[in-house]
PDB file of C-alpha atoms and ligand atoms in Angstrom:
ATOM      1  CA  GLN K   1     143.454 244.330 192.865  1.00 68.00           C
ATOM      2  CA  GLY K   2     142.712 244.434 196.459  1.00 70.00           C
ATOM      3  CA  GLY K   3     141.418 247.834 196.223  1.00 89.00           C
ATOM      4  CA  ILE K   4     138.653 247.160 193.879  1.00 96.00           C
ATOM      5  CA  PRO K   5     135.293 246.255 194.940  1.00 97.00           C
ATOM      6  CA  VAL K   6     134.147 242.893 194.970  1.00 98.00           C
ATOM      7  CA  ILE K   7     130.366 241.806 195.406  1.00 98.00           C
ATOM      8  CA  ALA K   8     130.417 237.978 195.936  1.00 98.00           C
ATOM      9  CA  ILE K   9     127.255 236.221 195.263  1.00 98.00           C
ATOM     10  CA  ASP K  10     127.312 232.491 196.208  1.00 98.00           C
ATOM     11  CA  GLY K  11     123.992 230.043 196.483  1.00 98.00           C
ATOM     12  CA  PRO K  12     122.317 226.858 195.563  1.00 97.00           C
ATOM     13  CA  SER K  13     121.535 225.931 191.653  1.00 95.00           C
ATOM     14  CA  ALA K  14     118.805 227.534 190.291  1.00 95.00           C
ATOM     15  CA  SER K  15     118.590 230.312 192.991  1.00 96.00           C
ATOM     16  CA  GLY K  16     118.792 233.455 190.488  1.00 96.00           C
ATOM     17  CA  LYS K  17     122.459 233.947 190.738  1.00 97.00           C
ATOM     18  CA  GLY K  18     123.314 234.487 187.182  1.00 97.00           C
ATOM     19  CA  THR K  19     120.283 236.802 186.672  1.00 97.00           C
ATOM     20  CA  VAL K  20     120.880 238.641 189.493  1.00 98.00           C
ATOM     21  CA  ALA K  21     124.626 238.661 189.383  1.00 98.00           C
ATOM     22  CA  ALA K  22     124.144 240.321 185.714  1.00 98.00           C
ATOM     23  CA  ARG K  23     121.785 242.923 186.535  1.00 98.00           C
ATOM     24  CA  VAL K  24     123.718 244.058 189.425  1.00 98.00           C
ATOM     25  CA  ALA K  25     126.971 244.346 187.095  1.00 98.00           C
ATOM     26  CA  ALA K  26     124.638 246.150 184.834  1.00 98.00           C
ATOM     27  CA  ALA K  27     123.485 248.661 186.599  1.00 98.00           C
ATOM     28  CA  LEU K  28     126.830 249.354 188.977  1.00 98.00           C
ATOM     29  CA  GLY K  29     128.898 249.022 185.643  1.00 98.00           C
ATOM     30  CA  PHE K  30     131.255 246.091 186.864  1.00 98.00           C
ATOM     31  CA  HIS K  31     132.385 243.822 185.552  1.00 97.00           C
ATOM     32  CA  LEU K  32     131.053 239.890 185.587  1.00 97.00           C
ATOM     33  CA  LEU K  33     132.262 236.492 186.413  1.00 97.00           C
ATOM     34  CA  ASP K  34     130.252 233.526 186.042  1.00 97.00           C
ATOM     35  CA  SER K  35     132.192 231.367 188.121  1.00 98.00           C
ATOM     36  CA  GLY K  36     130.378 228.199 187.035  1.00 98.00           C
ATOM     37  CA  ALA K  37     131.038 228.324 183.672  1.00 97.00           C
ATOM     38  CA  LEU K  38     134.692 227.848 184.359  1.00 98.00           C
ATOM     39  CA  TYR K  39     133.745 223.960 185.774  1.00 98.00           C
ATOM     40  CA  ARG K  40     131.337 223.662 183.671  1.00 98.00           C
ATOM     41  CA  LEU K  41     133.831 224.391 180.478  1.00 98.00           C
ATOM     42  CA  THR K  42     135.983 221.619 182.328  1.00 98.00           C
ATOM     43  CA  ALA K  43     133.607 219.078 182.254  1.00 98.00           C
ATOM     44  CA  VAL K  44     132.927 219.405 178.680  1.00 97.00           C
ATOM     45  CA  ALA K  45     136.381 219.804 177.932  1.00 97.00           C
ATOM     46  CA  ALA K  46     136.701 216.663 179.939  1.00 97.00           C
ATOM     47  CA  ILE K  47     134.119 214.839 178.530  1.00 96.00           C
ATOM     48  CA  LYS K  48     135.221 215.979 174.723  1.00 94.00           C
ATOM     49  CA  ALA K  49     138.722 214.654 175.511  1.00 95.00           C
ATOM     50  CA  GLY K  50     137.273 211.206 176.845  1.00 96.00           C
ATOM     51  CA  VAL K  51     138.744 211.863 180.268  1.00 97.00           C
ATOM     52  CA  ALA K  52     136.605 210.103 183.177  1.00 97.00           C
ATOM     53  CA  LEU K  53     135.058 212.753 185.450  1.00 97.00           C
ATOM     54  CA  ASP K  54     136.980 211.165 188.541  1.00 96.00           C
ATOM     55  CA  ASP K  55     140.407 211.447 187.408  1.00 98.00           C
ATOM     56  CA  GLU K  56     142.080 214.362 189.586  1.00 98.00           C
ATOM     57  CA  ALA K  57     144.912 214.697 187.597  1.00 98.00           C
ATOM     58  CA  ALA K  58     144.097 214.925 183.972  1.00 98.00           C
ATOM     59  CA  LEU K  59     141.342 217.121 185.396  1.00 98.00           C
ATOM     60  CA  THR K  60     143.326 219.634 187.224  1.00 98.00           C
ATOM     61  CA  GLN K  61     145.878 219.607 183.411  1.00 98.00           C
ATOM     62  CA  ILE K  62     142.551 220.262 181.824  1.00 98.00           C
ATOM     63  CA  ALA K  63     141.759 222.868 184.323  1.00 98.00           C
ATOM     64  CA  ALA K  64     144.587 224.597 183.812  1.00 98.00           C
ATOM     65  CA  GLY K  65     145.272 224.765 180.312  1.00 97.00           C
ATOM     66  CA  LEU K  66     141.743 226.136 178.944  1.00 97.00           C
ATOM     67  CA  ASP K  67     141.236 227.275 176.318  1.00 95.00           C
ATOM     68  CA  VAL K  68     138.535 229.900 176.121  1.00 94.00           C
ATOM     69  CA  ARG K  69     137.085 232.608 174.580  1.00 93.00           C
ATOM     70  CA  PHE K  70     133.977 234.622 175.885  1.00 88.00           C
ATOM     71  CA  ALA K  71     132.579 237.146 173.276  1.00 88.00           C
ATOM     72  CA  ASP K  72     129.206 238.799 172.932  1.00 87.00           C
ATOM     73  CA  GLY K  73     127.045 236.300 175.335  1.00 85.00           C
ATOM     74  CA  ALA K  74     128.760 233.357 173.613  1.00 94.00           C
ATOM     75  CA  THR K  75     131.614 230.918 174.858  1.00 96.00           C
ATOM     76  CA  TRP K  76     134.117 229.357 172.740  1.00 96.00           C
ATOM     77  CA  LEU K  77     136.113 226.206 173.549  1.00 96.00           C
ATOM     78  CA  ALA K  78     139.494 225.512 171.924  1.00 94.00           C
ATOM     79  CA  GLY K  79     137.457 227.361 168.744  1.00 93.00           C
ATOM     80  CA  GLU K  80     134.265 225.468 169.144  1.00 95.00           C
ATOM     81  CA  GLU K  81     131.411 227.467 169.969  1.00 96.00           C
ATOM     82  CA  VAL K  82     130.118 225.581 173.403  1.00 96.00           C
ATOM     83  CA  SER K  83     126.991 228.339 174.546  1.00 94.00           C
ATOM     84  CA  ASP K  84     124.790 225.593 174.452  1.00 90.00           C
ATOM     85  CA  ALA K  85     126.993 221.970 175.120  1.00 93.00           C
ATOM     86  CA  MET K  86     128.239 223.988 178.814  1.00 95.00           C
ATOM     87  CA  ARG K  87     124.998 224.619 179.403  1.00 89.00           C
ATOM     88  CA  SER K  88     123.101 221.109 179.326  1.00 87.00           C
ATOM     89  CA  GLU K  89     122.234 219.025 182.465  1.00 85.00           C
ATOM     90  CA  ALA K  90     125.083 217.072 181.359  1.00 89.00           C
ATOM     91  CA  ALA K  91     127.314 219.797 182.104  1.00 94.00           C
ATOM     92  CA  SER K  92     125.997 220.624 184.914  1.00 91.00           C
ATOM     93  CA  VAL K  93     126.235 217.266 186.570  1.00 91.00           C
ATOM     94  CA  GLY K  94     129.532 217.007 185.204  1.00 96.00           C
ATOM     95  CA  ALA K  95     131.097 220.399 186.454  1.00 97.00           C
ATOM     96  CA  SER K  96     129.836 219.716 190.058  1.00 95.00           C
ATOM     97  CA  LYS K  97     131.368 216.433 189.621  1.00 96.00           C
ATOM     98  CA  VAL K  98     135.060 217.867 188.365  1.00 98.00           C
ATOM     99  CA  ALA K  99     133.981 221.015 191.379  1.00 97.00           C
ATOM    100  CA  VAL K 100     135.047 218.749 194.373  1.00 97.00           C
ATOM    101  CA  PHE K 101     138.817 218.394 193.465  1.00 98.00           C
ATOM    102  CA  GLY K 102     141.270 220.307 195.193  1.00 98.00           C
ATOM    103  CA  GLY K 103     143.447 220.719 192.359  1.00 98.00           C
ATOM    104  CA  VAL K 104     141.024 221.315 189.900  1.00 98.00           C
ATOM    105  CA  ARG K 105     139.805 224.048 191.841  1.00 98.00           C
ATOM    106  CA  ALA K 106     143.021 225.469 192.551  1.00 98.00           C
ATOM    107  CA  ALA K 107     143.857 225.408 188.703  1.00 98.00           C
ATOM    108  CA  LEU K 108     141.050 228.089 188.006  1.00 98.00           C
ATOM    109  CA  LEU K 109     141.512 230.315 191.041  1.00 98.00           C
ATOM    110  CA  GLY K 110     143.685 232.714 189.283  1.00 97.00           C
ATOM    111  CA  ARG K 111     141.374 232.569 186.103  1.00 96.00           C
ATOM    112  CA  GLN K 112     138.650 234.097 188.672  1.00 98.00           C
ATOM    113  CA  ARG K 113     140.742 236.503 190.011  1.00 98.00           C
ATOM    114  CA  ALA K 114     142.347 237.943 186.898  1.00 97.00           C
ATOM    115  CA  PHE K 115     138.047 238.988 186.816  1.00 97.00           C
ATOM    116  CA  ARG K 116     139.166 241.504 189.595  1.00 98.00           C
ATOM    117  CA  GLN K 117     139.372 244.640 187.513  1.00 98.00           C
ATOM    118  CA  ALA K 118     137.959 248.580 187.851  1.00 97.00           C
ATOM    119  CA  PRO K 119     135.422 249.790 188.837  1.00 97.00           C
ATOM    120  CA  GLY K 120     134.374 246.372 190.419  1.00 98.00           C
ATOM    121  CA  LEU K 121     133.722 242.652 189.907  1.00 98.00           C
ATOM    122  CA  VAL K 122     129.868 241.026 190.587  1.00 98.00           C
ATOM    123  CA  GLY K 123     130.926 237.056 190.934  1.00 98.00           C
ATOM    124  CA  ASP K 124     128.566 234.423 191.454  1.00 98.00           C
ATOM    125  CA  GLY K 125     129.151 230.924 192.513  1.00 98.00           C
ATOM    126  CA  ARG K 126     129.466 228.790 195.378  1.00 98.00           C
ATOM    127  CA  ASP K 127     132.751 230.051 196.847  1.00 98.00           C
ATOM    128  CA  MET K 128     133.373 233.962 196.113  1.00 98.00           C
ATOM    129  CA  GLY K 129     132.974 235.294 199.445  1.00 98.00           C
ATOM    130  CA  SER K 130     134.901 232.445 201.225  1.00 97.00           C
ATOM    131  CA  VAL K 131     137.943 231.366 198.846  1.00 98.00           C
ATOM    132  CA  VAL K 132     137.818 233.836 195.731  1.00 98.00           C
ATOM    133  CA  PHE K 133     137.252 236.809 197.225  1.00 98.00           C
ATOM    134  CA  PRO K 134     137.060 236.834 200.852  1.00 98.00           C
ATOM    135  CA  ASP K 135     137.762 240.264 201.429  1.00 97.00           C
ATOM    136  CA  ALA K 136     134.734 240.851 198.880  1.00 98.00           C
ATOM    137  CA  ALA K 137     132.771 244.320 199.957  1.00 97.00           C
ATOM    138  CA  LEU K 138     129.303 242.757 200.395  1.00 98.00           C
ATOM    139  CA  LYS K 139     128.450 239.206 199.818  1.00 98.00           C
ATOM    140  CA  VAL K 140     125.324 237.903 199.552  1.00 98.00           C
ATOM    141  CA  PHE K 141     123.613 234.105 200.227  1.00 98.00           C
ATOM    142  CA  LEU K 142     120.735 233.687 197.728  1.00 98.00           C
ATOM    143  CA  THR K 143     118.563 230.789 198.004  1.00 98.00           C
ATOM    144  CA  ALA K 144     114.962 229.528 197.716  1.00 97.00           C
ATOM    145  CA  SER K 145     113.308 226.074 198.364  1.00 96.00           C
ATOM    146  CA  VAL K 146     114.613 223.307 196.587  1.00 95.00           C
ATOM    147  CA  GLU K 147     110.790 223.117 194.901  1.00 95.00           C
ATOM    148  CA  ILE K 148     110.658 226.758 193.328  1.00 97.00           C
ATOM    149  CA  ARG K 149     114.564 226.674 192.148  1.00 97.00           C
ATOM    150  CA  ALA K 150     113.302 223.380 190.405  1.00 96.00           C
ATOM    151  CA  GLU K 151     110.757 225.206 188.971  1.00 96.00           C
ATOM    152  CA  ARG K 152     112.679 228.293 187.823  1.00 95.00           C
ATOM    153  CA  ARG K 153     115.067 225.692 185.609  1.00 92.00           C
ATOM    154  CA  TYR K 154     112.380 223.374 184.087  1.00 94.00           C
ATOM    155  CA  LYS K 155     110.852 227.344 182.842  1.00 94.00           C
ATOM    156  CA  GLN K 156     114.219 228.565 181.841  1.00 90.00           C
ATOM    157  CA  LEU K 157     114.655 225.335 179.720  1.00 88.00           C
ATOM    158  CA  ILE K 158     110.880 224.895 178.266  1.00 92.00           C
ATOM    159  CA  GLU K 159     111.232 228.637 177.348  1.00 93.00           C
ATOM    160  CA  LYS K 160     114.881 227.721 175.611  1.00 87.00           C
ATOM    161  CA  GLY K 161     112.883 225.225 173.908  1.00 87.00           C
ATOM    162  CA  VAL K 162     114.662 222.127 175.593  1.00 84.00           C
ATOM    163  CA  SER K 163     112.515 219.358 176.645  1.00 86.00           C
ATOM    164  CA  ALA K 164     113.125 219.071 179.920  1.00 87.00           C
ATOM    165  CA  ASN K 165     111.158 216.332 183.070  1.00 92.00           C
ATOM    166  CA  LEU K 166     110.660 218.246 186.741  1.00 94.00           C
ATOM    167  CA  GLU K 167     111.240 215.033 187.991  1.00 94.00           C
ATOM    168  CA  SER K 168     114.671 214.306 187.016  1.00 91.00           C
ATOM    169  CA  LEU K 169     115.176 218.288 187.058  1.00 91.00           C
ATOM    170  CA  SER K 170     114.853 218.136 190.655  1.00 94.00           C
ATOM    171  CA  GLN K 171     116.444 215.051 191.340  1.00 94.00           C
ATOM    172  CA  ASP K 172     119.561 216.275 189.477  1.00 91.00           C
ATOM    173  CA  LEU K 173     119.137 219.807 191.638  1.00 93.00           C
ATOM    174  CA  ARG K 174     119.323 218.108 194.968  1.00 95.00           C
ATOM    175  CA  GLU K 175     122.146 215.623 194.229  1.00 94.00           C
ATOM    176  CA  ARG K 176     124.441 218.511 192.757  1.00 92.00           C
ATOM    177  CA  ASP K 177     123.755 220.369 195.919  1.00 94.00           C
ATOM    178  CA  GLU K 178     124.369 217.736 198.247  1.00 94.00           C
ATOM    179  CA  ARG K 179     127.251 217.607 196.219  1.00 93.00           C
ATOM    180  CA  ASP K 180     128.499 220.941 196.332  1.00 94.00           C
ATOM    181  CA  ARG K 181     127.677 221.692 200.115  1.00 96.00           C
ATOM    182  CA  ASN K 182     129.501 217.971 201.383  1.00 96.00           C
ATOM    183  CA  ARG K 183     132.980 218.278 199.692  1.00 95.00           C
ATOM    184  CA  ALA K 184     135.973 218.929 201.334  1.00 95.00           C
ATOM    185  CA  HIS K 185     137.268 221.867 199.138  1.00 96.00           C
ATOM    186  CA  ALA K 186     135.348 225.095 199.292  1.00 95.00           C
ATOM    187  CA  PRO K 187     132.007 223.668 200.071  1.00 95.00           C
ATOM    188  CA  LEU K 188     128.637 225.569 199.929  1.00 96.00           C
ATOM    189  CA  VAL K 189     128.357 227.473 202.927  1.00 95.00           C
ATOM    190  CA  GLN K 190     126.255 230.228 204.136  1.00 96.00           C
ATOM    191  CA  LEU K 191     128.694 232.551 205.554  1.00 96.00           C
ATOM    192  CA  PRO K 192     128.320 234.749 208.961  1.00 96.00           C
ATOM    193  CA  ASP K 193     129.246 237.836 206.878  1.00 96.00           C
ATOM    194  CA  ALA K 194     126.770 237.380 203.830  1.00 98.00           C
ATOM    195  CA  LEU K 195     123.290 239.039 203.688  1.00 98.00           C
ATOM    196  CA  LEU K 196     120.710 236.005 203.691  1.00 97.00           C
ATOM    197  CA  LEU K 197     118.408 236.478 200.160  1.00 98.00           C
ATOM    198  CA  ASP K 198     115.579 234.155 200.457  1.00 98.00           C
ATOM    199  CA  THR K 199     114.034 234.378 197.005  1.00 97.00           C
ATOM    200  CA  SER K 200     111.075 232.123 197.472  1.00 97.00           C
ATOM    201  CA  SER K 201     108.368 233.834 197.011  1.00 96.00           C
ATOM    202  CA  MET K 202     110.394 237.653 195.715  1.00 96.00           C
ATOM    203  CA  SER K 203     110.559 238.109 191.834  1.00 96.00           C
ATOM    204  CA  ALA K 204     114.512 239.210 190.599  1.00 97.00           C
ATOM    205  CA  ASP K 205     113.443 242.559 190.354  1.00 97.00           C
ATOM    206  CA  ALA K 206     112.952 242.419 194.102  1.00 98.00           C
ATOM    207  CA  ALA K 207     116.267 240.320 194.502  1.00 98.00           C
ATOM    208  CA  VAL K 208     118.136 243.053 192.149  1.00 98.00           C
ATOM    209  CA  ARG K 209     116.802 245.956 194.707  1.00 98.00           C
ATOM    210  CA  PHE K 210     117.259 244.462 197.776  1.00 98.00           C
ATOM    211  CA  VAL K 211     121.431 243.654 196.454  1.00 98.00           C
ATOM    212  CA  LEU K 212     121.343 247.374 195.312  1.00 98.00           C
ATOM    213  CA  ASP K 213     120.385 248.448 198.007  1.00 98.00           C
ATOM    214  CA  ALA K 214     122.822 247.244 200.331  1.00 98.00           C
ATOM    215  CA  TRP K 215     125.449 247.994 198.048  1.00 97.00           C
ATOM    216  CA  ARG K 216     124.074 251.409 198.059  1.00 96.00           C
ATOM    217  CA  GLU K 217     124.413 251.914 201.942  1.00 95.00           C
ATOM    218  CA  ARG K 218     127.656 250.621 202.336  1.00 91.00           C
ATOM    219  CA  ASN K 219     128.877 253.348 199.737  1.00 87.00           C
ATOM    220  CA  PRO K 220     126.964 256.585 199.840  1.00 81.00           C
ATOM    221  CA  GLN K 221     128.023 258.697 196.937  1.00 72.00           C
TER     222      GLN K 221
HETATM  223  O1  CDP R 301     122.603 231.577 188.249  1.00 95.21           O
HETATM  224  P1  CDP R 301     121.418 230.196 188.572  1.00 95.21           P
HETATM  225  O2  CDP R 301     121.857 229.149 188.441  1.00 95.21           O
HETATM  226  O3  CDP R 301     121.569 230.490 190.528  1.00 95.21           O
HETATM  227  O4  CDP R 301     120.122 231.101 188.535  1.00 95.21           O
HETATM  228  P2  CDP R 301     119.649 231.511 187.162  1.00 95.21           P
HETATM  229  O5  CDP R 301     119.894 230.677 186.111  1.00 95.21           O
HETATM  230  O6  CDP R 301     120.044 233.074 187.122  1.00 95.21           O
HETATM  231  O7  CDP R 301     118.047 231.680 187.879  1.00 95.21           O
HETATM  232  C1  CDP R 301     117.468 230.488 187.327  1.00 95.21           C
HETATM  233  C2  CDP R 301     115.421 231.471 186.619  1.00 95.21           C
HETATM  234  O8  CDP R 301     114.972 232.130 188.519  1.00 95.21           O
HETATM  235  C3  CDP R 301     115.909 232.536 186.119  1.00 95.21           C
HETATM  236  O9  CDP R 301     115.325 232.468 184.868  1.00 95.21           O
HETATM  237  C4  CDP R 301     115.091 234.252 186.529  1.00 95.21           C
HETATM  238  O10 CDP R 301     114.462 234.645 185.726  1.00 95.21           O
HETATM  239  C5  CDP R 301     114.206 233.195 187.446  1.00 95.21           C
HETATM  240  N1  CDP R 301     114.041 234.116 188.650  1.00 95.21           N
HETATM  241  C6  CDP R 301     115.077 234.429 189.610  1.00 95.21           C
HETATM  242  O11 CDP R 301     116.614 234.251 188.812  1.00 95.21           O
HETATM  243  N2  CDP R 301     115.088 234.966 191.137  1.00 95.21           N
HETATM  244  C7  CDP R 301     114.225 235.198 191.113  1.00 95.21           C
HETATM  245  N3  CDP R 301     113.290 235.709 192.038  1.00 95.21           N
HETATM  246  C8  CDP R 301     112.580 234.780 190.359  1.00 95.21           C
HETATM  247  C9  CDP R 301     113.079 234.393 189.511  1.00 95.21           C
HETATM  248  O1  CDP R 302     123.766 227.804 187.324  1.00 95.21           O
HETATM  249  P1  CDP R 302     124.045 226.913 188.041  1.00 95.21           P
HETATM  250  O2  CDP R 302     123.598 227.706 189.672  1.00 95.21           O
HETATM  251  O3  CDP R 302     123.074 225.421 188.505  1.00 95.21           O
HETATM  252  O4  CDP R 302     125.883 226.021 188.523  1.00 95.21           O
HETATM  253  P2  CDP R 302     126.640 226.977 188.030  1.00 95.21           P
HETATM  254  O5  CDP R 302     126.647 228.140 189.078  1.00 95.21           O
HETATM  255  O6  CDP R 302     126.879 227.410 186.582  1.00 95.21           O
HETATM  256  O7  CDP R 302     127.635 226.478 188.645  1.00 95.21           O
HETATM  257  C1  CDP R 302     127.848 224.245 188.279  1.00 95.21           C
HETATM  258  C2  CDP R 302     128.417 223.641 189.103  1.00 95.21           C
HETATM  259  O8  CDP R 302     129.876 224.551 189.032  1.00 95.21           O
HETATM  260  C3  CDP R 302     127.951 223.821 190.626  1.00 95.21           C
HETATM  261  O9  CDP R 302     127.270 222.529 190.979  1.00 95.21           O
HETATM  262  C4  CDP R 302     129.103 223.697 191.523  1.00 95.21           C
HETATM  263  O10 CDP R 302     129.740 222.248 191.542  1.00 95.21           O
HETATM  264  C5  CDP R 302     130.415 224.202 190.792  1.00 95.21           C
HETATM  265  N1  CDP R 302     130.687 225.122 191.279  1.00 95.21           N
HETATM  266  C6  CDP R 302     131.701 225.852 191.983  1.00 95.21           C
HETATM  267  O11 CDP R 302     132.085 224.138 192.533  1.00 95.21           O
HETATM  268  N2  CDP R 302     132.313 226.597 192.154  1.00 95.21           N
HETATM  269  C7  CDP R 302     131.709 228.039 192.190  1.00 95.21           C
HETATM  270  N3  CDP R 302     132.406 228.774 192.482  1.00 95.21           N
HETATM  271  C8  CDP R 302     130.760 227.727 191.180  1.00 95.21           C
HETATM  272  C9  CDP R 302     130.327 226.805 190.761  1.00 95.21           C
END
């Protein structure tokens, strides 16, 4: 798998990683790994099983045994569709709680690396460039101010018809960022070899162009 190129896109919540990663992958014909989905699914499975979100041993077992199926843009967990449940605010907060544990992270590592298939992979998350694919051909640190990120998330929810409160969303975002940045295992960091892309006043289109240009500069046809 070593020779298969990876584009690693890491950054805080609602910076646009998922949007940019999906569009870059589509443009290049690459596979896509939404690594956050695995932490979200671990949280959803734990909540369903009545497992406390601070019980590392039980959470590690759940992460190792996740029975997931991704198909046609939908996600099933043990045969039950969880596409909406995994995007809920409870799953977002839960994901960042289970993600602090080294056991959980280790249990999800092989599953993430299995996405590295020809002709290439775009992975988005917090530790794509630092831990999962340290040999990534291109690493991007995608960010935006916390105010802009909270507004983006708010707009996304409202457009989906989900009621949301900007204040509590913003608070959740800050707490989650802090947990992601300060944990002992695979914290969110801006790597010295990552390109910094601050999209606070940049459209998603422009962010996609930036990543594709950086990729093509490194891989001239
Ligand atoms: O994956 P992540 O949580 O980092 O963010 P996302 O769900 O991809 O993006 C959050 C929202 O911001 C989406 O509705 C995007 O359309 C919007 N957006 C963006 O991704 N990039 C910009 N430069 C501007 C807006
Ligand atoms: O879309 P958003 O950026 O809000 O979240 P996500 O990428 O789906 O990730 C949800 C949570 O999973 C994050 O807050 C992190 O705590 C955790 N996560 C992680 O620890 N490592 C990753 N590679 C991806 C997500």
